[in-house]
Amino acid sequence: MTDAAALLRAVDAFLYREARLLDAGAFEDWRGLFAEDGVYWIPSEPGQSDPVTTVSILREDKALLAMRVRRLGHPRAFALEPRPRTVHSVTNVEMIDLSDANGLCHVASALTVHEYRAGDRAVRAARCEHRLRPAGDSFRIVLKRVDLIDCDAVHDTVISIPL
Amino acid sequence: MAAIRVGELRSLVRRGGVHRRVYADPDIFALEIERIFARTWLYVAHESQLREPGAFLRSRLAAEEVIVTRASDGAVHVLANRCAHRGARLCAIERGTAERFVCPYHAWSFRLDGTLEAVPHPSSYGKAFDVDDAANHLVRAPRVSGYRGFIFASLAPDGPPLDEHLGPLRAAIDNLIDRAPDGEVEIAGGGFRVAYRGNWKFHQENANDTIHPGIVHESSVEAGRQAALRDDAPDGNQTKLQLQSNGFTRREWDNLGLVGFDSGHAFMGGFYADGLLSPGAGDPVSTAYRECLVAARGEARMAEILGVDTFNNLIFPNISLNAQYQQIRVVHPIAPDRSVVHAQCFRLKGAPDAMFERAVHFLSTLNSPASMIFADDVEIFDRCSAGLADPHGGDWVNLSRGLDSDAARAEGGWASSGASELPMRAQFTAWLAHMTVGSNP
């Protein structure tokens, strides 16, 4: 995948697949998109650089995500009864760096998540950054950072389904 | 509102239960704002957030938005965030430093103590207009007081002093500060504000409801239990331990002591038996921290300080303080069925950095909008709110669990085993005392 256009197509396909797995509730398959050292991060403050001494809405590595995924499949996870339905829309996909010093490609995108659950509707908007490690004809996520536009607001709904 | 007579209010609270109106009735909620939240002491800020003269932050006094300021003379003021001219929200910035607040509408400018400094084109306001007239100043909370860095305000000009209000729960604040080797704490690490659909009292009741965790949080308890301990866990296995700690056995429920006071305050015994943040042997962070504390206070005092094993300390009406894990949560009543929880944490000055990082992680795991724990509490609050709004679904809420085992303590208050709704009964004892002051019989 030396051709930039082909790389972008492959990245598009990967991000769409990620969105589809989340919407389908295939959370373990979604987790499988992460590299073993991959991290999923939703900061609590705009432009947050420090994940250790400032709280995060969510920051989990692949192994910690296993707990989250296990809970998502638990029959008595009451916040998921009934299960939220989501549509994750990924747009504005741009290649920021085709291959950094570690061989990762940096992808910027815009994310909109519509969620419906038990009569309640929510819309969330975020800027996303993916750092992807090429793996065969696809990728593994080394970092997925989701910057919600309202990350520091009063949160009116809980975030049960990953963004 | 004054139309709600004492007799009617008393009829809403009975031995072992309360009427659903205490949660669902808008008139009761309005009376709570007037008689509880506008009279008692409410926590507004911590001194560490207002170190320099000119520092300010936006905060809440229940339904009111306020600006907390440190004026040039060092005094702390709690001001209505509302221009005295036309009522516009004056300050739209969360925190910062300022020399004055200037209204964006007609440029009235106010000093940090809330007094009006100047208005443009003053002659147009007429001869009777006086910048020194108190009616032209920002409304100021008549009483502001601090306890060891915790700043409280009251909208009532008279009433018991703060120390008296805090009463035995001063010990919870003392213990938090004692845990800092330098004897000082600071708010740091950011925080979360999460709204839920439900009455403010649900949050306080839930905090010391030792029965619910094993049921409400079963899904996250099992997720925690099934995860393997890892040597390389980036969080030092804290998430796993925090999730699985909610899985109580029946005997553990019983062994957790609960204490409540007629003032509405309450606390519960600790339940993270070992491991997470607790002074267990073998944990390098705990070991390093204990060494810092021993160096500062000596072995005996260290053991005494860390031996204070209380988990959630509730200060009536709306604070939940956790000294062991350096957490503070304040629940703001917005409407009968809408509340906002503001959760923050403290840094123990002089303690190893890793202690603070654990407090930050604890806060993220428990109170983030993506928390695997709090999400299920919020769901239950929502369900209680929905159920209690139904007019013919039954009038009474049962709070009788453990009623027969409540025992008076020699040092004051009431004690029971963990399997008890004692803290809720204490809350309603105080609730009724506050709510009936000012009504006709």
XYZ file of C-alpha atoms in Angstrom:
604
model
C 0.000 0.000 0.000
C 2.455 2.595 -1.164
C -0.115 4.511 -3.105
C -1.674 7.235 -0.903
C -5.089 6.938 -2.537
C -5.145 3.189 -1.973
C -4.081 3.700 1.643
C -6.887 6.173 2.210
C -9.385 3.712 0.756
C -8.110 1.013 3.066
C -8.325 3.352 6.063
C -11.866 4.372 5.102
C -12.877 0.740 4.906
C -11.295 0.048 8.287
C -13.045 2.962 10.028
C -16.406 2.065 8.492
C -15.975 -1.500 9.629
C -15.161 -0.330 13.136
C -18.340 1.768 13.159
C -20.409 -1.133 11.857
C -19.111 -3.531 14.512
C -20.077 -1.057 17.260
C -23.533 -0.513 15.777
C -24.016 -4.263 15.456
C -23.077 -4.850 19.083
C -20.112 -6.989 18.020
C -17.985 -5.556 20.808
C -15.488 -8.395 21.059
C -14.841 -8.184 17.336
C -14.454 -4.428 17.768
C -11.933 -4.975 20.556
C -10.090 -7.296 18.191
C -9.309 -4.286 15.994
C -6.967 -2.995 18.686
C -3.300 -3.892 18.777
C -2.162 -5.697 21.931
C -0.617 -2.391 23.055
C -3.586 -0.390 21.744
C -5.283 2.301 23.827
C -8.789 3.771 23.587
C -9.008 7.260 25.049
C -11.844 9.755 25.563
C -10.328 12.812 27.299
C -12.357 14.868 29.781
C -10.942 18.233 28.744
C -10.441 19.873 25.338
C -6.860 19.423 24.184
C -6.014 17.235 27.179
C -2.448 15.986 26.934
C -2.100 14.264 30.293
C -3.947 10.991 30.858
C -2.516 10.341 34.329
C -3.051 13.416 36.485
C -6.246 14.589 34.796
C -9.367 12.439 34.751
C -10.449 10.771 31.525
C -13.969 9.923 30.468
C -12.423 6.648 29.404
C -8.874 5.416 28.970
C -8.378 1.697 28.613
C -5.870 -0.561 26.949
C -6.942 -3.672 25.097
C -6.929 -5.832 28.230
C -8.973 -3.313 30.243
C -11.401 -3.078 27.351
C -12.063 -6.785 27.854
C -13.802 -5.886 31.150
C -15.925 -3.267 29.428
C -16.866 -5.676 26.649
C -17.707 -8.381 29.181
C -20.039 -6.015 30.999
C -21.666 -4.995 27.700
C -22.605 -8.635 27.233
C -23.849 -9.192 30.769
C -27.574 -9.960 31.058
C -27.936 -7.738 34.129
C -26.131 -4.595 32.967
C -29.161 -2.476 33.785
C -28.047 0.639 31.910
C -28.116 -1.564 28.799
C -31.622 -2.877 29.405
C -32.994 -2.252 26.845
C -29.856 -2.105 24.764
C -29.065 1.250 23.182
C -29.171 1.370 19.404
C -26.520 3.449 17.719
C -25.391 4.741 14.373
C -21.734 5.714 14.294
C -21.055 7.986 11.297
C -17.446 8.556 10.313
C -16.716 11.449 7.968
C -13.990 13.930 6.992
C -11.367 11.203 6.902
C -7.891 12.601 6.282
C -4.476 11.031 6.324
C -2.379 13.226 8.584
C 0.770 11.112 8.421
C 1.131 8.184 6.049
C 3.799 6.561 8.184
C 5.420 8.038 11.276
C 8.799 7.046 12.734
C 7.154 3.938 14.210
C 5.444 2.988 10.973
C 2.010 4.123 12.190
C -0.358 6.076 10.046
C -2.230 8.951 11.656
C -5.818 9.451 10.617
C -8.112 12.352 11.497
C -11.864 11.987 11.221
C -15.139 13.434 12.438
C -17.517 11.175 14.343
C -21.219 11.560 14.965
C -23.005 8.988 17.111
C -26.771 8.892 17.239
C -28.084 6.827 20.112
C -31.588 5.709 20.949
C -32.581 3.898 24.114
C -35.936 3.477 25.810
C -37.458 6.665 24.442
C -34.333 8.793 24.836
C -32.342 10.107 21.900
C -28.814 11.461 22.103
C -26.370 12.825 19.552
C -22.670 13.030 20.231
C -20.088 14.712 18.055
C -16.367 14.279 18.244
C -13.091 14.684 16.461
C -11.221 11.399 16.281
C -7.605 10.488 15.901
C -6.606 6.957 14.962
C -3.022 5.767 14.999
C -3.012 2.603 12.961
C -0.372 -0.082 12.551
C -0.536 -1.810 9.176
C -1.284 -5.518 9.640
C -1.551 -7.581 6.496
C -4.154 -5.953 4.293
C -5.720 -4.157 7.249
C -4.690 -2.359 10.431
C -4.591 -2.593 14.198
C -5.472 0.382 16.385
C -2.571 1.596 18.486
C -4.421 4.701 19.660
C -8.012 5.788 19.223
C -8.602 9.206 20.705
C -12.138 10.614 20.732
C -12.419 14.312 21.551
C -16.079 14.978 22.289
C -17.063 18.590 21.649
C -18.831 18.557 25.025
C -16.299 16.490 26.955
C -16.224 18.989 29.839
C -19.951 19.780 29.909
C -22.634 18.500 32.237
C -23.231 15.046 30.784
C -26.938 14.382 30.394
C -26.621 10.766 29.348
C -24.174 8.047 30.209
C -21.901 6.654 27.510
C -22.521 2.917 27.541
C -21.764 1.996 23.933
C -18.184 2.892 22.985
C -17.892 5.869 20.639
C -45.596 27.052 49.520
C -46.266 28.255 53.023
C -49.573 26.503 52.458
C -47.929 23.167 53.239
C -48.684 22.855 56.945
C -46.482 21.179 59.520
C -49.015 18.405 59.977
C -49.000 17.625 56.281
C -45.201 17.593 56.120
C -45.040 15.300 59.145
C -47.479 12.926 57.519
C -44.964 12.338 54.702
C -42.371 10.742 56.987
C -43.316 7.786 59.135
C -41.436 5.092 60.994
C -39.650 3.070 58.342
C -40.979 4.881 55.299
C -41.629 8.077 53.389
C -44.412 9.201 51.078
C -43.528 9.318 47.387
C -44.288 13.063 47.390
C -40.936 13.748 49.095
C -39.307 12.802 45.780
C -41.936 13.589 43.177
C -43.930 16.646 44.282
C -42.746 19.975 42.720
C -44.143 21.922 45.709
C -42.093 19.816 48.096
C -39.024 20.384 45.933
C -39.591 24.149 45.954
C -39.904 24.024 49.734
C -36.659 22.021 49.987
C -34.870 24.748 48.044
C -36.312 27.401 50.359
C -35.979 25.634 53.708
C -32.999 23.341 53.295
C -30.765 24.637 50.520
C -31.355 28.353 51.124
C -30.821 28.008 54.879
C -28.154 25.489 55.644
C -24.445 25.537 54.811
C -23.531 24.411 51.295
C -20.041 23.576 50.064
C -19.003 25.925 47.238
C -15.252 25.591 46.731
C -11.937 24.573 48.223
C -9.327 27.160 49.164
C -6.783 25.538 46.844
C -8.911 26.778 43.934
C -8.734 30.403 45.126
C -5.164 30.952 46.222
C -4.463 34.407 44.802
C -6.425 37.612 45.275
C -8.551 38.028 42.161
C -9.070 34.277 41.728
C -12.630 33.256 40.997
C -14.663 30.233 39.972
C -18.264 29.531 39.104
C -20.074 27.249 41.503
C -23.586 26.462 42.668
C -25.674 26.999 45.750
C -28.212 24.314 44.876
C -30.425 25.878 42.195
C -28.454 29.154 42.148
C -25.366 29.830 40.135
C -22.728 31.776 42.037
C -19.251 33.201 41.555
C -16.830 32.474 44.386
C -14.127 35.137 44.563
C -11.071 35.992 46.576
C -11.009 39.755 46.884
C -7.862 41.876 47.083
C -8.074 41.882 50.878
C -8.056 38.081 50.893
C -11.714 37.687 51.884
C -13.792 35.084 50.069
C -17.165 36.158 48.688
C -20.001 34.152 47.199
C -21.912 36.276 44.688
C -24.996 35.702 42.581
C -23.821 35.337 38.982
C -26.384 37.814 37.792
C -25.922 41.466 36.915
C -27.754 43.784 39.308
C -28.850 45.934 36.373
C -30.886 43.784 33.966
C -30.240 40.327 35.314
C -27.837 38.983 32.703
C -25.475 36.162 33.615
C -22.364 38.144 34.463
C -19.516 35.658 34.246
C -19.368 32.985 31.543
C -15.863 31.713 32.331
C -15.522 28.678 34.598
C -12.527 29.925 36.565
C -9.700 32.394 36.332
C -8.472 35.642 37.797
C -10.024 39.044 37.374
C -9.821 42.556 38.737
C -13.525 43.155 38.246
C -16.566 41.673 36.535
C -17.965 43.808 33.722
C -21.429 42.987 32.414
C -21.448 42.470 28.643
C -24.870 44.166 28.335
C -24.474 47.765 29.637
C -21.012 47.506 31.202
C -21.879 47.806 34.849
C -18.653 46.796 36.559
C -18.479 45.051 39.897
C -15.641 44.603 42.352
C -14.696 41.122 43.571
C -16.720 41.708 46.732
C -19.821 42.274 44.595
C -20.094 46.025 45.083
C -20.797 48.177 42.055
C -17.684 50.057 40.984
C -18.950 52.133 38.102
C -21.518 52.448 35.341
C -20.921 54.153 31.970
C -22.701 57.484 31.477
C -23.799 57.656 35.129
C -25.724 60.938 34.762
C -28.277 59.204 32.531
C -29.380 57.078 35.473
C -30.807 60.077 37.306
C -30.152 61.852 40.574
C -31.480 59.080 42.795
C -29.059 56.529 41.381
C -26.227 55.694 43.749
C -23.459 53.206 42.919
C -23.055 52.628 46.649
C -26.681 51.584 47.067
C -26.711 47.889 48.054
C -29.595 47.338 45.639
C -27.110 47.945 42.837
C -24.598 45.398 44.121
C -24.437 41.737 43.260
C -26.465 39.682 45.700
C -23.965 38.263 48.155
C -24.392 35.156 50.301
C -24.734 36.665 53.779
C -22.614 34.005 55.403
C -19.377 32.491 54.081
C -17.278 30.325 56.321
C -14.489 27.810 56.001
C -13.495 24.649 57.745
C -9.836 23.743 57.151
C -9.907 24.956 53.554
C -13.430 23.802 52.688
C -15.478 26.895 51.852
C -19.189 26.874 52.603
C -21.855 29.534 52.123
C -25.349 30.051 53.436
C -28.099 32.176 51.958
C -29.534 32.681 55.459
C -28.173 35.590 57.491
C -28.642 33.649 60.718
C -28.306 30.067 61.769
C -25.905 27.668 63.430
C -22.221 28.328 62.701
C -20.472 26.043 60.211
C -18.574 24.059 62.863
C -21.823 23.208 64.556
C -23.453 22.250 61.272
C -20.590 19.906 60.365
C -20.621 18.431 63.855
C -19.135 14.939 64.036
C -18.483 14.930 60.269
C -15.648 17.395 60.835
C -13.698 14.227 61.545
C -14.075 13.149 57.903
C -12.526 16.409 56.679
C -9.860 16.174 59.384
C -9.002 12.647 58.314
C -8.672 13.646 54.662
C -6.236 16.414 55.595
C -4.399 14.215 58.111
C -3.721 11.769 55.297
C -1.577 14.413 53.548
C 2.004 14.179 54.852
C 2.275 17.982 54.486
C -1.052 18.468 56.247
C -2.658 20.075 53.210
C -4.831 18.934 50.317
C -5.690 20.550 47.018
C -8.404 19.955 44.459
C -6.753 18.786 41.249
C -7.166 16.463 38.299
C -10.348 17.939 36.817
C -13.655 16.270 37.474
C -17.040 15.278 36.097
C -20.517 16.730 36.139
C -23.104 14.101 35.361
C -26.838 14.780 35.348
C -29.361 12.136 36.187
C -33.115 11.964 35.951
C -34.100 11.706 39.560
C -34.350 13.458 42.875
C -31.195 14.730 44.617
C -31.901 12.561 47.660
C -31.485 9.379 45.603
C -27.778 10.089 45.240
C -27.236 10.553 48.954
C -29.334 7.516 49.839
C -27.476 5.379 47.332
C -24.023 6.395 48.574
C -24.488 4.615 51.877
C -26.863 1.938 50.675
C -24.601 -1.015 51.262
C -27.180 -3.447 49.960
C -27.367 -2.267 46.359
C -23.806 -2.698 45.035
C -23.870 -6.481 44.689
C -27.177 -6.248 42.826
C -27.069 -3.038 40.789
C -23.397 -3.473 39.920
C -23.428 -7.217 39.296
C -22.418 -6.762 35.653
C -19.288 -4.761 36.462
C -18.480 -6.891 39.525
C -18.388 -9.985 37.346
C -16.385 -8.218 34.659
C -13.845 -7.258 37.333
C -13.737 -10.714 38.896
C -13.245 -12.468 35.586
C -10.313 -10.265 34.578
C -6.887 -11.629 35.428
C -4.493 -9.682 37.613
C -1.701 -8.397 35.372
C 1.840 -7.462 36.255
C 1.879 -4.944 33.418
C -1.561 -3.393 33.903
C -1.244 0.323 33.112
C -3.647 1.041 35.973
C -1.948 -1.290 38.461
C -5.106 -3.460 38.333
C -7.047 -0.663 39.990
C -10.019 -0.893 37.592
C -10.444 -4.615 38.234
C -10.216 -4.213 41.998
C -12.552 -1.245 42.036
C -15.181 -3.076 39.983
C -15.079 -6.322 41.914
C -15.129 -4.600 45.317
C -18.833 -3.895 44.858
C -19.495 -7.611 45.085
C -20.458 -7.955 48.709
C -21.258 -11.186 50.437
C -24.111 -11.202 52.894
C -21.689 -11.409 55.807
C -19.687 -8.472 54.497
C -22.888 -6.424 54.414
C -23.514 -7.210 58.023
C -19.990 -6.376 59.093
C -20.017 -2.945 57.500
C -20.999 -0.548 60.213
C -23.344 2.318 59.428
C -23.694 5.446 61.539
C -26.289 8.165 61.143
C -27.082 11.367 62.994
C -30.298 13.290 63.503
C -28.525 16.153 61.686
C -28.761 14.016 58.538
C -25.046 13.235 58.342
C -23.996 9.625 58.032
C -21.025 7.431 57.280
C -20.282 3.830 56.495
C -17.395 1.526 57.265
C -14.727 0.850 54.656
C -15.147 -1.993 52.236
C -12.055 -2.230 50.091
C -10.586 -4.848 52.396
C -7.154 -4.795 50.872
C -5.374 -3.878 47.717
C -6.794 -0.797 46.087
C -5.420 2.303 47.766
C -5.784 0.679 51.127
C -2.794 0.540 53.439
C -2.057 -3.067 52.564
C 1.420 -4.513 52.844
C 3.269 -5.405 49.677
C 1.890 -2.605 47.527
C 4.850 -0.374 46.616
C 2.736 2.780 46.331
C 1.097 2.229 49.709
C 4.471 1.410 51.211
C 6.086 4.580 49.874
C 3.093 6.609 51.011
C 3.138 5.135 54.516
C 6.840 5.971 54.761
C 6.071 9.614 53.888
C 3.359 9.710 56.504
C 5.531 8.067 59.158
C 8.304 10.581 58.436
C 5.829 13.434 58.912
C 3.796 12.124 61.853
C 5.469 9.092 63.381
C 4.448 5.454 63.323
C 1.665 5.618 65.915
C -0.079 8.611 64.372
C 0.221 7.098 60.883
C -1.527 3.953 62.097
C -4.214 6.062 63.738
C -4.825 8.179 60.620
C -4.962 5.278 58.176
C -6.982 3.274 60.679
C -9.962 5.577 60.201
C -11.901 3.193 58.026
C -14.963 5.029 56.770
C -16.010 4.970 53.154
C -18.663 7.480 52.120
C -19.122 10.315 54.585
C -22.361 12.178 53.947
C -22.628 15.763 55.074
C -26.257 16.853 54.922
C -27.711 17.836 52.603
C -25.595 17.167 49.527
C -21.936 16.229 50.105
C -20.362 12.803 49.918
C -16.732 12.852 51.056
C -14.335 9.966 50.834
C -11.071 10.569 52.694
C -9.557 7.164 51.924
C -9.676 7.741 48.190
C -9.646 11.569 48.305
C -12.966 12.022 46.554
C -15.711 14.609 46.965
C -19.103 14.497 45.293
C -21.708 17.218 45.563
C -25.211 16.651 44.269
C -27.044 19.757 43.070
C -30.856 19.726 43.047
C -32.050 21.178 39.733
C -35.668 19.963 39.610
C -37.649 17.274 41.477
C -36.510 14.799 38.847
C -33.204 16.310 37.770
C -29.914 16.467 39.672
C -26.287 17.052 38.770
C -23.454 15.224 40.509
C -20.159 17.120 40.551
C -17.318 14.752 41.395
C -13.751 15.861 42.051
C -10.666 14.575 43.837
C -7.859 15.872 46.029
C -4.092 15.652 45.941
C -2.505 14.795 49.290
C 0.402 17.207 49.501
C 3.664 15.511 50.356
C 2.416 12.081 49.227
C 4.003 10.213 46.297
C 2.651 11.238 42.878
C 1.290 7.728 42.388
C -1.197 8.286 45.224
C -2.708 11.197 43.336
C -2.719 9.244 40.094
C -4.737 6.553 41.865
C -7.213 9.110 43.158
C -7.605 10.422 39.595
C -8.120 6.919 38.255
C -10.587 6.115 41.023
C -12.608 9.190 40.049
C -12.556 8.246 36.341
C -13.632 4.674 37.073
C -16.444 5.670 39.401
C -17.894 8.952 38.176
C -17.147 9.374 34.494
C -20.182 9.443 32.187
C -18.643 6.271 30.708
C -18.235 4.644 34.138
C -19.165 0.984 34.198
C -20.313 1.514 37.811
C -22.127 4.845 37.925
C -24.054 4.147 34.694
C -26.033 1.488 36.522
C -26.708 3.787 39.511
C -27.983 6.450 37.127
C -30.253 3.859 35.535
C -31.712 2.949 38.926
C -32.276 6.631 39.819
C -34.103 7.010 36.529
C -36.280 3.987 37.282
C -37.104 5.198 40.801
C -38.001 8.575 39.389
C -40.250 7.030 36.748
C -41.928 4.710 39.223
C -42.554 7.328 41.891
C -44.066 9.762 39.387
C -47.002 7.406 38.779
C -49.912 8.807 40.796
C -51.627 5.540 41.660
C -48.749 3.087 41.919
C -48.675 3.132 45.705
C -47.889 6.018 48.024
C -45.164 4.704 50.316
C -41.462 4.089 49.925
C -40.127 1.509 52.358
C -37.026 2.498 54.329
C -37.446 0.017 57.153
C -34.519 -2.268 56.569
C -32.562 -2.648 59.832
C -35.095 -0.598 61.769
C -35.116 -2.989 64.691
C -31.350 -2.961 65.051
C -30.720 0.823 65.203
C -28.878 1.485 68.450
C -28.012 4.788 70.100
C -24.250 5.399 70.300
C -22.649 6.684 73.488
C -20.805 9.342 71.423
C -24.015 10.440 69.704
C -26.004 9.315 66.689
C -27.233 5.897 65.758
C -25.430 2.768 64.667
C -26.462 -0.342 62.824
C -25.008 -3.188 60.845
C -24.454 -2.678 57.129
C -27.732 -4.334 56.161
C -29.698 -1.258 57.095
C -31.408 1.815 55.698
C -30.365 3.786 58.774
C -28.624 6.566 56.756
C -31.851 7.265 54.829
C -33.843 7.448 58.052
C -31.260 9.894 59.432
C -31.583 11.964 56.272
C -35.336 12.215 56.713
C -35.086 13.075 60.408
C -33.035 16.118 59.411
C -35.204 16.742 56.356
C -38.357 16.993 58.437
C -36.687 19.202 61.041
C -35.604 21.682 58.351
C -38.807 21.508 56.318
C -41.196 22.263 59.165
C -39.509 25.457 60.370
C -41.717 28.315 59.223
C -44.960 26.458 58.502
C -48.244 26.840 60.277
C -49.200 23.862 62.409
